[in-house]
Short mmCIF file of C-alpha atoms and ligand atoms in Angstrom, two decimals:
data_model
loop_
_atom_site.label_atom_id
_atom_site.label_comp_id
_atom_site.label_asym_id
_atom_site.label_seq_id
_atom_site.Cartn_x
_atom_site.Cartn_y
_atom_site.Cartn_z
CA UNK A 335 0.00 0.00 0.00
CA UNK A 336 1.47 3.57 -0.75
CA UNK A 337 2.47 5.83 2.56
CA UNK A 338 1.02 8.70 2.14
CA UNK A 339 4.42 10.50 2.26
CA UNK A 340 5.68 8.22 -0.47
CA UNK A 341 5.75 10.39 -3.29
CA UNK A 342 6.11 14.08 -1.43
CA UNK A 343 8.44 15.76 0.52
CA UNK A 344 7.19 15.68 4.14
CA UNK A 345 7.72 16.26 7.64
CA UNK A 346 6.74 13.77 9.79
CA UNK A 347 6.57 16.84 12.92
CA UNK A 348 3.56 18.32 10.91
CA UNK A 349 1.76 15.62 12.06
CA UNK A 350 1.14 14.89 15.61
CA UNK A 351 0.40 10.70 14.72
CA UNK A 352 2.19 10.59 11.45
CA UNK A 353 0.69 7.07 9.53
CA UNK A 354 4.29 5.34 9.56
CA UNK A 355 7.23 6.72 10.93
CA UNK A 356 10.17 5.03 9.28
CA UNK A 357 13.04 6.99 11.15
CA UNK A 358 11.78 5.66 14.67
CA UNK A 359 11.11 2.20 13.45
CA UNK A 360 15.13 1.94 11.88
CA UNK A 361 15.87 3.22 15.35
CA UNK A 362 14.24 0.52 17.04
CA UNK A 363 16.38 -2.14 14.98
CA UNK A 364 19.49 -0.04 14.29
CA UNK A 365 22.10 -1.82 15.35
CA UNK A 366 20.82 -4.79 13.40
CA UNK A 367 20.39 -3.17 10.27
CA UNK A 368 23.90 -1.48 10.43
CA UNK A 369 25.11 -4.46 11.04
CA UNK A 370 23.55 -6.41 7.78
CA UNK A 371 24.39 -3.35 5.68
CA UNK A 372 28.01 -3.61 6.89
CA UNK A 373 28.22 -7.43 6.51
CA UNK A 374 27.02 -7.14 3.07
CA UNK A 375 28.59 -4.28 2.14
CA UNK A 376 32.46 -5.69 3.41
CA UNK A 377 31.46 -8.86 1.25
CA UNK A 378 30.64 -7.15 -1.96
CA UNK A 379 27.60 -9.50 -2.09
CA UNK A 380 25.27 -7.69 -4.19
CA UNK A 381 23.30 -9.85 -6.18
CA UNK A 382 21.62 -13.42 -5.72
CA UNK A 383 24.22 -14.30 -2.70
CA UNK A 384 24.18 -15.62 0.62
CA UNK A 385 21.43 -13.26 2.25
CA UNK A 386 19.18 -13.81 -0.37
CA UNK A 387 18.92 -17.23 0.00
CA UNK A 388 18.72 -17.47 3.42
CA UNK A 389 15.97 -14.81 3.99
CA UNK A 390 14.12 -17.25 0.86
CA UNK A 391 14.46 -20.18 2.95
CA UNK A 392 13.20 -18.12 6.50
CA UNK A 393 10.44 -16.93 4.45
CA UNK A 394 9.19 -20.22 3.19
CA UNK A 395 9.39 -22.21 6.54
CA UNK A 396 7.54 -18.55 7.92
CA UNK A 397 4.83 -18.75 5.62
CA UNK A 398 4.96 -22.95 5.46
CA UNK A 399 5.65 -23.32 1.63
CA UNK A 400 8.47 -25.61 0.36
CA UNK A 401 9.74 -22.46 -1.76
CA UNK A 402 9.92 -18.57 -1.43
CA UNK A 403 11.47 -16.68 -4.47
CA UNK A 404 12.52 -13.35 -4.13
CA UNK A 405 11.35 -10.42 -6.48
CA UNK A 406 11.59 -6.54 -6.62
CA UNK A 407 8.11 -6.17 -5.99
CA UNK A 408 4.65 -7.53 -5.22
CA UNK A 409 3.30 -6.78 -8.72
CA UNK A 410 5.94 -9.00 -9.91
CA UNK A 411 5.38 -11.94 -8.04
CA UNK A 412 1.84 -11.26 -9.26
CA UNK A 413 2.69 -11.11 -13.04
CA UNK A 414 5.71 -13.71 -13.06
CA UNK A 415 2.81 -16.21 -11.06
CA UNK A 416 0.35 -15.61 -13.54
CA UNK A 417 2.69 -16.73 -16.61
CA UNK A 418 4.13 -19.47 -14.56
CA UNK A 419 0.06 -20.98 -14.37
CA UNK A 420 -0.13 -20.16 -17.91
CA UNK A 421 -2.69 -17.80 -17.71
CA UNK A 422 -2.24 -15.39 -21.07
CA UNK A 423 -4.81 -14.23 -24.07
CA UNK A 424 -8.04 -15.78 -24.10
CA UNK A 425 -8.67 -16.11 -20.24
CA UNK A 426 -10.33 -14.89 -17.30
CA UNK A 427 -8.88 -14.23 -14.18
CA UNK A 428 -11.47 -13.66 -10.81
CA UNK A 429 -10.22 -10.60 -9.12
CA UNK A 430 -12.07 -8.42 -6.17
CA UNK A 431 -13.47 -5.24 -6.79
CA UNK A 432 -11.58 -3.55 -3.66
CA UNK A 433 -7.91 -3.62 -4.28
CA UNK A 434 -4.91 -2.51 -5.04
CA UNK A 435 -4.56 -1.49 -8.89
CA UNK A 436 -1.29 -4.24 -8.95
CA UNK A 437 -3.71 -7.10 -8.37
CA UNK A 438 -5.50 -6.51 -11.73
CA UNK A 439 -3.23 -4.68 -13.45
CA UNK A 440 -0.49 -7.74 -13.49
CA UNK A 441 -3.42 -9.91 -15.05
CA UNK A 442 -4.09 -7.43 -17.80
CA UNK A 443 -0.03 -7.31 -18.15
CA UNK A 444 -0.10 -10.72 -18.44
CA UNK A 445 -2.28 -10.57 -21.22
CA UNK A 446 -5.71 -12.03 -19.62
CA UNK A 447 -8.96 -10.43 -18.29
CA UNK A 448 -9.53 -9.71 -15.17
CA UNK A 449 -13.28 -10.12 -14.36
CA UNK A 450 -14.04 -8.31 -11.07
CA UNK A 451 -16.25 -9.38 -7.94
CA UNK A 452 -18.03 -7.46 -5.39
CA UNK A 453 -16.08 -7.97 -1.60
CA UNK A 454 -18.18 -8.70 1.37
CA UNK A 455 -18.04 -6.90 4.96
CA UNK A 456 -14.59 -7.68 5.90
CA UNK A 457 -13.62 -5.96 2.55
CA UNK A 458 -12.46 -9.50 0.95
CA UNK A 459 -14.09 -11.06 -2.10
CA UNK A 460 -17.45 -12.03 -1.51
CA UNK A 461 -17.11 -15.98 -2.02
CA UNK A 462 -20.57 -16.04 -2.73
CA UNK A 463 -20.35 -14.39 -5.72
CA UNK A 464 -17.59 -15.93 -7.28
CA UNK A 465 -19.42 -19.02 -9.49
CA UNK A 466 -21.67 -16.09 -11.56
CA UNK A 467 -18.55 -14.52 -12.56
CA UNK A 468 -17.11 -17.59 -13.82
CA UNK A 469 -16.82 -18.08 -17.54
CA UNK A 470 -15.79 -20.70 -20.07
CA UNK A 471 -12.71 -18.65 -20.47
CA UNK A 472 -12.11 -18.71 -16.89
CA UNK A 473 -8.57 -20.17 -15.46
CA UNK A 474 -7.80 -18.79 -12.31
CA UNK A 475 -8.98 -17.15 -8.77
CA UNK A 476 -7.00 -14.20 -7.54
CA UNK A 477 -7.94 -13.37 -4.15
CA UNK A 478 -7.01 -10.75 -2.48
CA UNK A 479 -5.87 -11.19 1.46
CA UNK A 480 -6.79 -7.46 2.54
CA UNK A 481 -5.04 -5.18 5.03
CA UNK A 482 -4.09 -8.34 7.38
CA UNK A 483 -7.21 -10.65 7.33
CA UNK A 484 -7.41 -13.58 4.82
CA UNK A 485 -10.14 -14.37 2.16
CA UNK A 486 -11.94 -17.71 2.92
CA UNK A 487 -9.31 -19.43 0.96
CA UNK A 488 -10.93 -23.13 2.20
CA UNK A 489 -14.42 -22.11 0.27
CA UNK A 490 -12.60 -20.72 -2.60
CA UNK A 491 -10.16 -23.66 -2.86
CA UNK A 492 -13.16 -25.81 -2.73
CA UNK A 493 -14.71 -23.68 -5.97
CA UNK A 494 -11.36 -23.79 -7.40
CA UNK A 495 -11.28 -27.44 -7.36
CA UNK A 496 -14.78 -28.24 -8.30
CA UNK A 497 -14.24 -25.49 -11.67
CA UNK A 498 -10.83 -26.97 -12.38
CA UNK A 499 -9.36 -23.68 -11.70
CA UNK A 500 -5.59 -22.19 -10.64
CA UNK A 501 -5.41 -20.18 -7.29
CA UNK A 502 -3.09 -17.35 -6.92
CA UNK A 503 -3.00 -15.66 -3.60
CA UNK A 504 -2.29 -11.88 -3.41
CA UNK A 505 -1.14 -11.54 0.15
CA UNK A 506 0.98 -8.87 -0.11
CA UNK A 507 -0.90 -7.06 2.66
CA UNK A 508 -1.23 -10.13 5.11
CA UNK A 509 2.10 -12.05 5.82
CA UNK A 510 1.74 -13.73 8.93
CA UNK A 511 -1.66 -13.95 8.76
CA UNK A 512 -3.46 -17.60 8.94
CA UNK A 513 -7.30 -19.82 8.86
CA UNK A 514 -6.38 -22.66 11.30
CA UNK A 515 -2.88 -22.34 11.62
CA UNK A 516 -2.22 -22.67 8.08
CA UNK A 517 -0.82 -19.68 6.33
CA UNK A 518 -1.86 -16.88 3.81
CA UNK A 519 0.15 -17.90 0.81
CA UNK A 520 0.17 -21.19 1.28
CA UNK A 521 -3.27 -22.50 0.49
CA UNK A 522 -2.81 -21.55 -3.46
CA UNK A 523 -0.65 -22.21 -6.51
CA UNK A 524 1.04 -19.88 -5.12
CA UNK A 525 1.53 -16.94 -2.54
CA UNK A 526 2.60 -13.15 -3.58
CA UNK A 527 4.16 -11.09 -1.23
CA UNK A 528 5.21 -6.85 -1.64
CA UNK A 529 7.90 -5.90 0.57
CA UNK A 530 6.88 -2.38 -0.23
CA UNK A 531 8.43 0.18 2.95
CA UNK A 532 5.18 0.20 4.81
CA UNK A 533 4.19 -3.29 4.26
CA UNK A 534 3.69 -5.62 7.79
CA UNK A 535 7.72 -6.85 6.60
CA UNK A 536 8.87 -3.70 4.89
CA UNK A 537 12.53 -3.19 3.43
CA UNK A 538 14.16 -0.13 2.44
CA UNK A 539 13.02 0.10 -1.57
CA UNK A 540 10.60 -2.08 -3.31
CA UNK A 541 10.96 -5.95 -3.02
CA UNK A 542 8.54 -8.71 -3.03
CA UNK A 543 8.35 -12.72 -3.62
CA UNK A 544 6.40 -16.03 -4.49
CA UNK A 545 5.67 -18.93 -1.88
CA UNK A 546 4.98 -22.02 -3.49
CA UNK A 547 5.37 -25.61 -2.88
CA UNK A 548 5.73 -26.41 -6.75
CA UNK A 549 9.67 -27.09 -7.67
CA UNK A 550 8.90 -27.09 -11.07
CA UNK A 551 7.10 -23.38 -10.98
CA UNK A 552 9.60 -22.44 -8.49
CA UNK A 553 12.62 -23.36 -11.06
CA UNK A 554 10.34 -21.30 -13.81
CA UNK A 555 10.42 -18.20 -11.58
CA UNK A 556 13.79 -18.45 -10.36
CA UNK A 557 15.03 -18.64 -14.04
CA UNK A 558 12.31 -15.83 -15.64
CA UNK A 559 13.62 -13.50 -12.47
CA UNK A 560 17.04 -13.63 -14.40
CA UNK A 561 16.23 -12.90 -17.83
CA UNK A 562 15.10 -16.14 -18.00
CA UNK A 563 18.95 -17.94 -17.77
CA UNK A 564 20.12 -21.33 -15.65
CA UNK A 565 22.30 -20.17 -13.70
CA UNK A 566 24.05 -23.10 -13.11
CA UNK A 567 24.34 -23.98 -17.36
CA UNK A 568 24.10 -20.50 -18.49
CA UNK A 569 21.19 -21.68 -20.76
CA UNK A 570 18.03 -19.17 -21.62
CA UNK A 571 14.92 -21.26 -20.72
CA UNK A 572 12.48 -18.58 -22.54
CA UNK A 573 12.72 -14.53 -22.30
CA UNK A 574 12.24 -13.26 -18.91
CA UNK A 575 12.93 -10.66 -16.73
CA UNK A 576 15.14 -8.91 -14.52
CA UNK A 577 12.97 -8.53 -11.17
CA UNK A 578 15.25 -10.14 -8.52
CA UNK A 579 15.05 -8.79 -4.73
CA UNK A 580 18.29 -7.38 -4.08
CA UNK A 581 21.26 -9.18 -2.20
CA UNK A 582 21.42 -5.82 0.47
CA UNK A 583 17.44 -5.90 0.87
CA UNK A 584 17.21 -9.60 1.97
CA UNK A 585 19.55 -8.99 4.56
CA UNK A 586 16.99 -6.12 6.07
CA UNK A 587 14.49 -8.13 5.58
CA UNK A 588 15.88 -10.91 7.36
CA UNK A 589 16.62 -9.12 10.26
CA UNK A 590 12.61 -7.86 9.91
CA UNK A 591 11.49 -10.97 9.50
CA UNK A 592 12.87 -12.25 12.88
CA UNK A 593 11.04 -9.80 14.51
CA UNK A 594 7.91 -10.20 12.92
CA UNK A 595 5.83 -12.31 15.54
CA UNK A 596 6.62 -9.82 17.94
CA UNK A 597 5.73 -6.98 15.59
CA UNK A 598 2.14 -8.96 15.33
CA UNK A 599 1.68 -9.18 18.76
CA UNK A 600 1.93 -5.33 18.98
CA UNK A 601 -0.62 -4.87 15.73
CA UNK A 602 -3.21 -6.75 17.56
CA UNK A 603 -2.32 -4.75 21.03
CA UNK A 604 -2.57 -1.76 19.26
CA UNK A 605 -5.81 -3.10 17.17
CA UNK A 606 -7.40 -4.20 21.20
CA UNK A 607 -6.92 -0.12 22.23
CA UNK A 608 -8.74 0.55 19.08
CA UNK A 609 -11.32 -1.26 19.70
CA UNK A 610 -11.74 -0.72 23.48
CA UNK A 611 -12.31 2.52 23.03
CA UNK A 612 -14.14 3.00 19.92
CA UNK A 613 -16.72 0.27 19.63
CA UNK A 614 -19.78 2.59 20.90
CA UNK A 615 -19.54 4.68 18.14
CA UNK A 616 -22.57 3.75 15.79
CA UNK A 617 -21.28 5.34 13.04
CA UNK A 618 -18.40 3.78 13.32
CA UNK A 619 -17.26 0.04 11.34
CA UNK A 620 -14.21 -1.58 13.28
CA UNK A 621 -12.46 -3.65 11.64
CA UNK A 622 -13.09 -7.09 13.92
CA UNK A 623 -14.64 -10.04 12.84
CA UNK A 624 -14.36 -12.60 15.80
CA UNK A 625 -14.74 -15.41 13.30
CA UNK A 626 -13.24 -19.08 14.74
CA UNK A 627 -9.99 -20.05 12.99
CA UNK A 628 -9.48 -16.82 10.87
CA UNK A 629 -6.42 -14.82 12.33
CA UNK A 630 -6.03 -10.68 12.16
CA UNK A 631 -2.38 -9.43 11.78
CA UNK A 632 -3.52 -5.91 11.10
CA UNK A 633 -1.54 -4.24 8.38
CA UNK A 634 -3.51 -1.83 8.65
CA UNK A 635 -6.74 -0.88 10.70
CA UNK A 636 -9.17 0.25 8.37
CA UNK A 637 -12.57 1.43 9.50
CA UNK A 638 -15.76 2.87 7.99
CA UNK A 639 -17.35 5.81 8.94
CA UNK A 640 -20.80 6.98 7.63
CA UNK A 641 -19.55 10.38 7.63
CA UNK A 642 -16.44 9.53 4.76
CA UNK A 643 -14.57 12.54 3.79
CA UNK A 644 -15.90 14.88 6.97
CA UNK A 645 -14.52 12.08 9.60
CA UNK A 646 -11.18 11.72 7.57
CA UNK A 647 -10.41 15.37 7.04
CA UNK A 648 -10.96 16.06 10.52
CA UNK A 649 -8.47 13.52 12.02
CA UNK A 650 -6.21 15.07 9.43
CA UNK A 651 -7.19 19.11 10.18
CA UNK A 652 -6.04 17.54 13.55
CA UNK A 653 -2.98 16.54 13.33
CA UNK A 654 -3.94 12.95 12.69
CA UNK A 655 -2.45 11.20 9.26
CA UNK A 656 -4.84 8.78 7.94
CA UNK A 657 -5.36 6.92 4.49
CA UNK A 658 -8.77 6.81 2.35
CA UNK A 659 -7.99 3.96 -0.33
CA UNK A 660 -9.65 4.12 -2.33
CA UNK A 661 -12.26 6.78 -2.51
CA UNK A 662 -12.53 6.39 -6.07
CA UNK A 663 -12.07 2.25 -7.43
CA UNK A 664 -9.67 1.50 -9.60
CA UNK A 665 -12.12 -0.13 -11.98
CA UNK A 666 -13.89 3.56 -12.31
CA UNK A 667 -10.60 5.07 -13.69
CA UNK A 668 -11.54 5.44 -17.12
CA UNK A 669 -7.80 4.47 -18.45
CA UNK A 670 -7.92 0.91 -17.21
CA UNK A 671 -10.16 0.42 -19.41
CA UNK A 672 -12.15 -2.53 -16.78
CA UNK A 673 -15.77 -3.69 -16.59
CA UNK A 674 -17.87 -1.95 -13.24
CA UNK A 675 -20.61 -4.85 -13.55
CA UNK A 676 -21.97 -3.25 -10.27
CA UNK A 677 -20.13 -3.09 -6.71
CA UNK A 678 -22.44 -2.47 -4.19
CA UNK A 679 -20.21 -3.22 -1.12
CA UNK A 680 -17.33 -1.87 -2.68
CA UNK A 681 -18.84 1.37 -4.29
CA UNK A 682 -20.26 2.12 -0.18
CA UNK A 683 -17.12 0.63 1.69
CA UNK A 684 -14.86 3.16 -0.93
CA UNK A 685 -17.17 6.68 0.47
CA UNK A 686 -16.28 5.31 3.90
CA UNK A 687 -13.02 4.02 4.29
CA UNK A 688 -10.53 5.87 6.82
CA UNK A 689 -7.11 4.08 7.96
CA UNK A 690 -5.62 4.78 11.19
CA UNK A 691 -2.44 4.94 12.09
CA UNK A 692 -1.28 1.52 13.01
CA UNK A 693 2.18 0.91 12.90
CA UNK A 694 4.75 -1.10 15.23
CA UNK A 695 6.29 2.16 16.57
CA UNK A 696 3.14 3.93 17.38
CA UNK A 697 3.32 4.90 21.69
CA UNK A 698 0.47 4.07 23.68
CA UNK A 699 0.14 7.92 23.96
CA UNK A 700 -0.31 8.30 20.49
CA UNK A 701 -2.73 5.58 20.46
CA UNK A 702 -4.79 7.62 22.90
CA UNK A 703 -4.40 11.31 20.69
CA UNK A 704 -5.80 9.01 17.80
CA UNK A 705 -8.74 8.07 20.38
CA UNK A 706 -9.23 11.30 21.97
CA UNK A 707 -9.54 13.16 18.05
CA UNK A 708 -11.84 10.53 16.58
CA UNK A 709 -14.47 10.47 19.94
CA UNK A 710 -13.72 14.66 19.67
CA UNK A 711 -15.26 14.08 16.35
CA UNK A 712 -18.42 12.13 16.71
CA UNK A 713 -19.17 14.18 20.26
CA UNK A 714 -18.93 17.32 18.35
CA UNK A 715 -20.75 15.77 15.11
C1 PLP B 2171 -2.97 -6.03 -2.26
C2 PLP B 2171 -1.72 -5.65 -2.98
N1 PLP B 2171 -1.40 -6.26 -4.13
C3 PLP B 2171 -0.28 -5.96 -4.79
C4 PLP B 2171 0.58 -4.98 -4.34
C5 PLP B 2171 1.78 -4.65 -5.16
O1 PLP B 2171 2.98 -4.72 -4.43
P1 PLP B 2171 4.25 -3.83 -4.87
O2 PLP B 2171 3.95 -2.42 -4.51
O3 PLP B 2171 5.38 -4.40 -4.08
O4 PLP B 2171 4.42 -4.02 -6.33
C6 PLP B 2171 0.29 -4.31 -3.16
C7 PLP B 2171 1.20 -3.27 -2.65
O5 PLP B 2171 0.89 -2.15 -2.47
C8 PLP B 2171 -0.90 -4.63 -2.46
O6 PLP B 2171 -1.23 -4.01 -1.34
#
């Protein structure tokens, strides 16, 4: 998901709860980080070395794949999955409604339609409506894992199976995340994961990767991430790509990684302060589900408020930095050239949306100046 201080100059002082704040969270794990940069650095180990590998191997036993490959970005491991199932011109591609613009975009890239479907209350594709949308040109399911909480990958798995049909899981907002114990990214073909700055693991650039238990598509991406070359023979095995994740970035991200179940832990503190003090607000949506089984790792802590724009520009006008994606869908941008065959859940979920800050180096105190503006709001309202 974009920061909203990705793309401008900004100073995080202007706001009194800034939405990330990356300087305090490399000071939390500085002398780690200076320490991987230095190891890798004194090496000269830039590219497909040591690091690499080893954060690949802690990030498939993490998400409990046989494989993790790693790629420059989420949208790659979207794209590269997509070819490796085949999928190309002439089929259809399931995608929800409320994303991000990657998920559909890397279907269209890879030459296929994406045919969109309405999300339900917890802002995932609605399973339900998942068999109307499926066409003889059909081939895969690409569900969508949204800010921490999974799809209900055993219903769609069981749709997937009955329609003969390829599952690719966009997770890139949920690592860590599970239904049972078993892990987003692991129930499909395969799993794709953004290591975009703000993401639950974030590194220092873009960077992303696939989870899959598949050696043969695993060998496929490994090669395509190279320009398509064996390493090992030097041979071309088709024309690929050059979207590896940097030698330098797996070493931050290993070092992320390790802290990662107690970075959860915090989410869901932080998630429990939320909600203890803002679940009598009416107008208010938290973002809680209580259902058995399905885990919350908040990536983010999206709510809905009835009163959109006025609620969000408040929190802002007070100091508050929050994130409205998306106010308008991506289908609705007229360049993308997509179908809107009617989103009723996403169309009212996209007026309402309002991210708080939620973050691993938030302070209880900020948690509270994020309480005390929002209940300032509906009391005044
Ligand atoms: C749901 C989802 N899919 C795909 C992506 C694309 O990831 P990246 O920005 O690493 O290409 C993102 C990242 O923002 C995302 O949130």
């Amino acid at each position: 998901m974009e920061s909203p201080s990705a793309c401008r100059e900004i100073n995080d002082m202007a706001w009194k709860v800034p939405f990330v704040n990356a300087t305090r969270n490399y000071q939390l794990i500085k002398s780690e980080i200076d320490a991987a940069y230095h190891d890798v650095m004194g090496r000269g180990d830039l590219i497909m070395r040591g690091h690499l590998q080893r954060f690949e191997e802690d990030l498939a036993k993490f998400v409990g794949t046989r494989f993790a490959i790693g790629l420059n970005s989420g949208y790659d491991a979207l794209h590269l999955s997509l070819r490796a199932c085949g999928i190309g011109p002439g089929h259809e591609v399931i995608v929800p409604a409320h994303t991000f613009v990657a998920t559909a975009s890397a279907v269209v890239n890879a030459g296929a339609t994406p045919v969109l479907v309405d999300v339900g209350r917890d802002f995932n594709i609605d399973v339900d409506r998942i068999d109307a949308a499926i066409s003889p040109r059909t081939r895969g399911i690409l569900p969508v894992h949204l800010s921490g909480y999974m799809a209900d990958m055993p219903r769609i798995m069981k749709i997937a199976k009955e329609r003969e049909l390829v599952v690719i899981e966009d997770a890139c907002q949920s690592l860590g995340s599970s239904i049972n114990g078993k892990g987003a990214g692991s129930f499909g073909r395969t799993g794709c994961w953004s290591f975009y700055p703000f993401k639950i693991l974030g590194g220092y650039g873009d960077g992303g990767a696939i989870t899959t238990d598949d050696p043969d598509l695993a060998q496929w991406v490994r090669r395509m991430r190279y320009n398509g070359e064996d390493r090992e023979t030097g041979e071309y095995h088709g024309h690929g790509y050059t979207c590896l994740l940097d030698n330098l970035q797996a070493a931050f991200l290993e070092v992320k990684l390790r802290r990662l179940p107690a970075w959860i832990l915090r989410r869901k503190a932080v998630a429990a302060r939320y909600r203890h003090a803002l679940s009598d607000i009416p107008d208010l949506l938290l973002p809680h589900y209580d259902r058995p089984g399905f885990d919350h790792v908040y990536q983010n802590y999206t709510v809905r408020s009835r009163q959109g724009d006025d609620f969000s520009e408040y929190l802002k006008a007070n100091g508050i930095e929050v994130l409205t994606q998306f106010r308008k869908p991506y289908y609705r941008h007229a360049a993308l050239g997509l179908v809107d065959r009617g989103f009723p859940e996403t169309e009212a979920l996209s007026r309402e949306v309002c991210s708080l800050p939620m973050n691993v180096e938030l302070t209880d105190d900020e948690i509270d100046t994020v309480i005390d503006v929002v209940r300032a709001f509906y009391a005044t309202g």
